[in-house]
Short mmCIF file of C-alpha atoms in Angstrom, two decimals:
data_model
loop_
_atom_site.label_atom_id
_atom_site.label_comp_id
_atom_site.label_asym_id
_atom_site.label_seq_id
_atom_site.Cartn_x
_atom_site.Cartn_y
_atom_site.Cartn_z
CA MET A 230 -7.15 -3.51 11.75
CA PRO A 231 -6.45 0.01 10.49
CA GLU A 232 -9.00 1.08 7.90
CA ASP A 233 -6.35 1.98 5.31
CA THR A 234 -4.94 -1.56 5.26
CA VAL A 235 -8.17 -3.06 3.87
CA ASP A 236 -8.04 -2.71 0.10
CA LEU A 237 -11.60 -3.95 -0.36
CA ALA A 238 -14.34 -5.69 1.57
CA VAL A 239 -17.32 -6.78 -0.50
CA VAL A 240 -20.29 -9.06 -0.03
CA ALA A 241 -21.95 -10.63 -3.07
CA TYR A 242 -25.26 -12.45 -2.99
CA ARG A 243 -27.99 -13.53 -5.36
CA ASP A 244 -31.64 -12.65 -5.38
CA ASP A 245 -34.41 -13.13 -7.95
CA GLU A 246 -32.87 -10.48 -10.21
CA GLY A 247 -29.27 -11.74 -10.13
CA TRP A 248 -26.14 -10.79 -8.24
CA ARG A 249 -26.15 -7.95 -5.72
CA LEU A 250 -23.06 -6.40 -4.17
CA ASP A 251 -22.43 -4.21 -1.18
CA THR A 252 -19.50 -3.19 0.97
CA VAL A 253 -18.75 -4.95 4.23
CA PRO A 254 -18.60 -2.68 7.31
CA ASP A 255 -15.06 -1.87 8.48
CA ASP A 256 -15.64 -3.45 11.88
CA ALA A 257 -16.51 -6.77 10.21
CA VAL A 258 -13.03 -7.40 8.84
CA GLU A 259 -11.18 -7.57 12.13
CA ASP A 260 -11.61 -11.31 12.30
CA VAL A 261 -13.37 -13.99 10.30
CA GLU A 262 -16.13 -14.57 12.87
CA ASP A 263 -17.11 -10.89 12.52
CA LEU A 264 -17.11 -11.32 8.75
CA VAL A 265 -19.33 -14.40 8.98
CA ASP A 266 -21.71 -12.48 11.26
CA ALA A 267 -21.89 -9.65 8.70
CA LEU A 268 -22.67 -12.18 5.95
CA ARG A 269 -25.54 -13.56 8.05
CA ASP A 270 -27.23 -10.14 7.76
CA VAL A 271 -27.45 -10.43 3.96
CA PRO A 272 -31.05 -10.82 2.75
CA SER A 273 -30.47 -13.85 0.55
CA PRO A 274 -31.75 -17.36 1.14
CA SER A 275 -28.97 -18.73 -1.07
CA GLY A 276 -26.22 -17.30 1.12
CA ALA A 277 -23.45 -14.80 0.61
CA LEU A 278 -19.85 -14.53 -0.52
CA GLY A 279 -17.50 -12.28 1.43
CA MET A 280 -14.38 -11.02 -0.35
CA VAL A 281 -11.71 -9.14 1.61
CA ALA A 282 -8.29 -8.04 0.32
CA VAL A 283 -5.76 -6.68 2.81
CA ASP A 284 -2.78 -4.40 2.18
CA GLU A 285 -1.95 -5.88 -1.24
CA ASP A 286 -0.80 -8.92 0.77
CA PHE A 287 -3.58 -11.53 0.89
CA PHE A 288 -7.29 -12.09 0.56
CA VAL A 289 -9.99 -14.04 2.33
CA LEU A 290 -13.06 -15.59 0.74
CA VAL A 291 -15.93 -16.72 2.94
CA ARG A 292 -18.97 -18.42 1.49
CA LEU A 293 -21.87 -18.68 3.88
CA ARG A 294 -24.90 -20.84 3.16
CA GLY A 295 -27.12 -21.40 6.16
CA ASP A 296 -24.83 -22.37 9.00
CA ASP A 297 -22.11 -23.66 6.64
CA ALA A 298 -19.19 -21.24 6.36
CA ARG A 299 -16.49 -22.26 3.89
CA MET A 300 -13.25 -20.27 3.83
CA LEU A 301 -10.18 -19.68 1.75
CA LEU A 302 -7.06 -17.78 2.79
CA SER A 303 -4.92 -16.86 -0.21
CA ASP A 304 -1.60 -16.94 1.65
CA ILE A 305 -0.96 -18.87 4.85
CA THR A 306 2.17 -16.80 5.57
CA ALA A 307 -0.09 -13.78 6.23
CA VAL A 308 -1.04 -15.43 9.54
CA ASP A 309 2.05 -14.00 11.23
CA GLU A 310 1.19 -10.39 10.37
CA TRP A 311 -2.57 -10.03 10.12
CA PRO A 312 -5.28 -10.80 12.69
CA LEU A 313 -7.85 -11.58 9.97
CA ALA A 314 -5.56 -14.20 8.41
CA ASP A 315 -4.76 -15.60 11.85
CA SER A 316 -8.46 -15.94 12.68
CA VAL A 317 -9.10 -17.84 9.43
CA ALA A 318 -6.22 -20.18 10.24
CA ASP A 319 -7.68 -20.73 13.72
CA VAL A 320 -11.11 -21.61 12.33
CA LEU A 321 -9.53 -23.94 9.78
CA ASP A 322 -7.36 -25.42 12.54
CA LEU A 323 -4.16 -24.84 10.56
CA PRO A 324 -0.71 -25.03 12.11
CA ASP A 325 1.27 -21.81 12.34
CA PRO A 326 3.52 -21.35 9.32
CA GLU A 327 7.26 -21.74 9.66
CA ASP A 328 9.56 -18.81 8.85
CA ASP A 329 10.75 -20.49 5.67
CA ASP A 330 7.27 -21.49 4.39
CA GLU A 331 6.40 -20.37 0.89
CA PRO A 332 3.17 -18.45 0.28
CA GLN A 333 0.35 -20.88 -0.42
CA PRO A 334 -3.42 -20.92 -0.08
CA ALA A 335 -5.27 -22.71 2.67
CA GLY A 336 -8.88 -23.67 2.98
CA ASP A 337 -11.58 -24.80 0.60
CA LEU A 338 -10.58 -24.48 -3.07
CA THR A 339 -13.86 -26.12 -4.09
CA MET A 340 -16.08 -23.50 -2.44
CA LEU A 341 -17.06 -21.88 -5.77
CA ALA A 342 -17.20 -24.98 -7.97
CA ASP A 343 -21.00 -25.09 -8.09
CA LEU A 344 -20.93 -21.46 -9.27
CA GLY A 345 -18.56 -22.19 -12.15
CA VAL A 346 -15.09 -21.62 -10.67
CA SER A 347 -13.44 -25.01 -10.20
CA ALA A 348 -10.76 -25.80 -7.64
CA ILE A 349 -8.24 -26.01 -10.49
CA ASP A 350 -9.26 -22.57 -11.82
CA LEU A 351 -8.95 -21.09 -8.35
CA ALA A 352 -5.59 -22.76 -7.77
CA VAL A 353 -4.25 -21.36 -11.05
CA MET A 354 -5.37 -17.84 -10.08
CA LEU A 355 -3.73 -18.21 -6.68
CA ASP A 356 -0.52 -19.54 -8.20
CA ASP A 357 0.27 -16.28 -10.05
CA PRO A 358 2.99 -14.60 -7.94
CA ASP A 359 2.55 -11.30 -9.79
CA ALA A 360 -1.20 -10.97 -9.18
CA TYR A 361 -2.37 -8.66 -6.43
CA PRO A 362 -5.16 -9.93 -4.17
CA ASP A 363 -7.68 -7.40 -5.52
CA GLU A 364 -6.88 -8.52 -9.07
CA VAL A 365 -7.53 -12.16 -8.20
CA LEU A 366 -10.82 -11.22 -6.52
CA SER A 367 -11.76 -9.18 -9.60
CA ASP A 368 -11.02 -12.22 -11.78
CA ILE A 369 -13.18 -14.39 -9.52
CA ALA A 370 -15.99 -11.82 -9.73
CA GLN A 371 -15.75 -11.83 -13.54
CA ARG A 372 -15.95 -15.62 -13.66
CA LEU A 373 -18.94 -15.64 -11.31
CA GLY A 374 -20.77 -13.11 -13.46
CA PHE A 375 -20.63 -9.91 -11.42
CA GLY A 376 -17.32 -8.46 -12.55
CA ASP A 377 -18.69 -5.14 -13.83
CA GLU A 378 -20.63 -4.56 -10.62
CA PHE A 379 -17.55 -5.50 -8.58
CA GLU A 380 -15.35 -3.03 -10.46
CA ALA A 381 -17.96 -0.28 -10.13
CA LEU A 382 -18.23 -0.86 -6.37
CA ILE A 383 -14.51 -0.91 -5.59
CA GLY A 384 -13.75 1.95 -7.98
#
């Protein structure tokens, strides 16, 4: 994927002092398996949260805890245009979208519930047609408690 199409690629994880954030290497956002592998390198026993926004079009969340990788694709219609979205759909075993399908999320809306962002909260954020993917990810970061660090990192 061309570097300029990735709006942001961030990994968030917790340690004894709280949330830590870092950027995800460019070569780890080509497909979701590469992203999961990059999250495995994070030095946190409680796992990691990968957040990738692409070309103001869609985002991917991946939460890795041990061998359990939970995923959310913000817009299933992105599968037709973006390899990262297509790889998420493959892992989730989703059917290819039809040409007339409306944008809708796919994956695990409950993945952040134990951190304070319920499935309903996430669904409401995803239902805003005027929100850009990076704005939704920023809102998620705020609700999880690392919004200021997120904003500082992505500039």
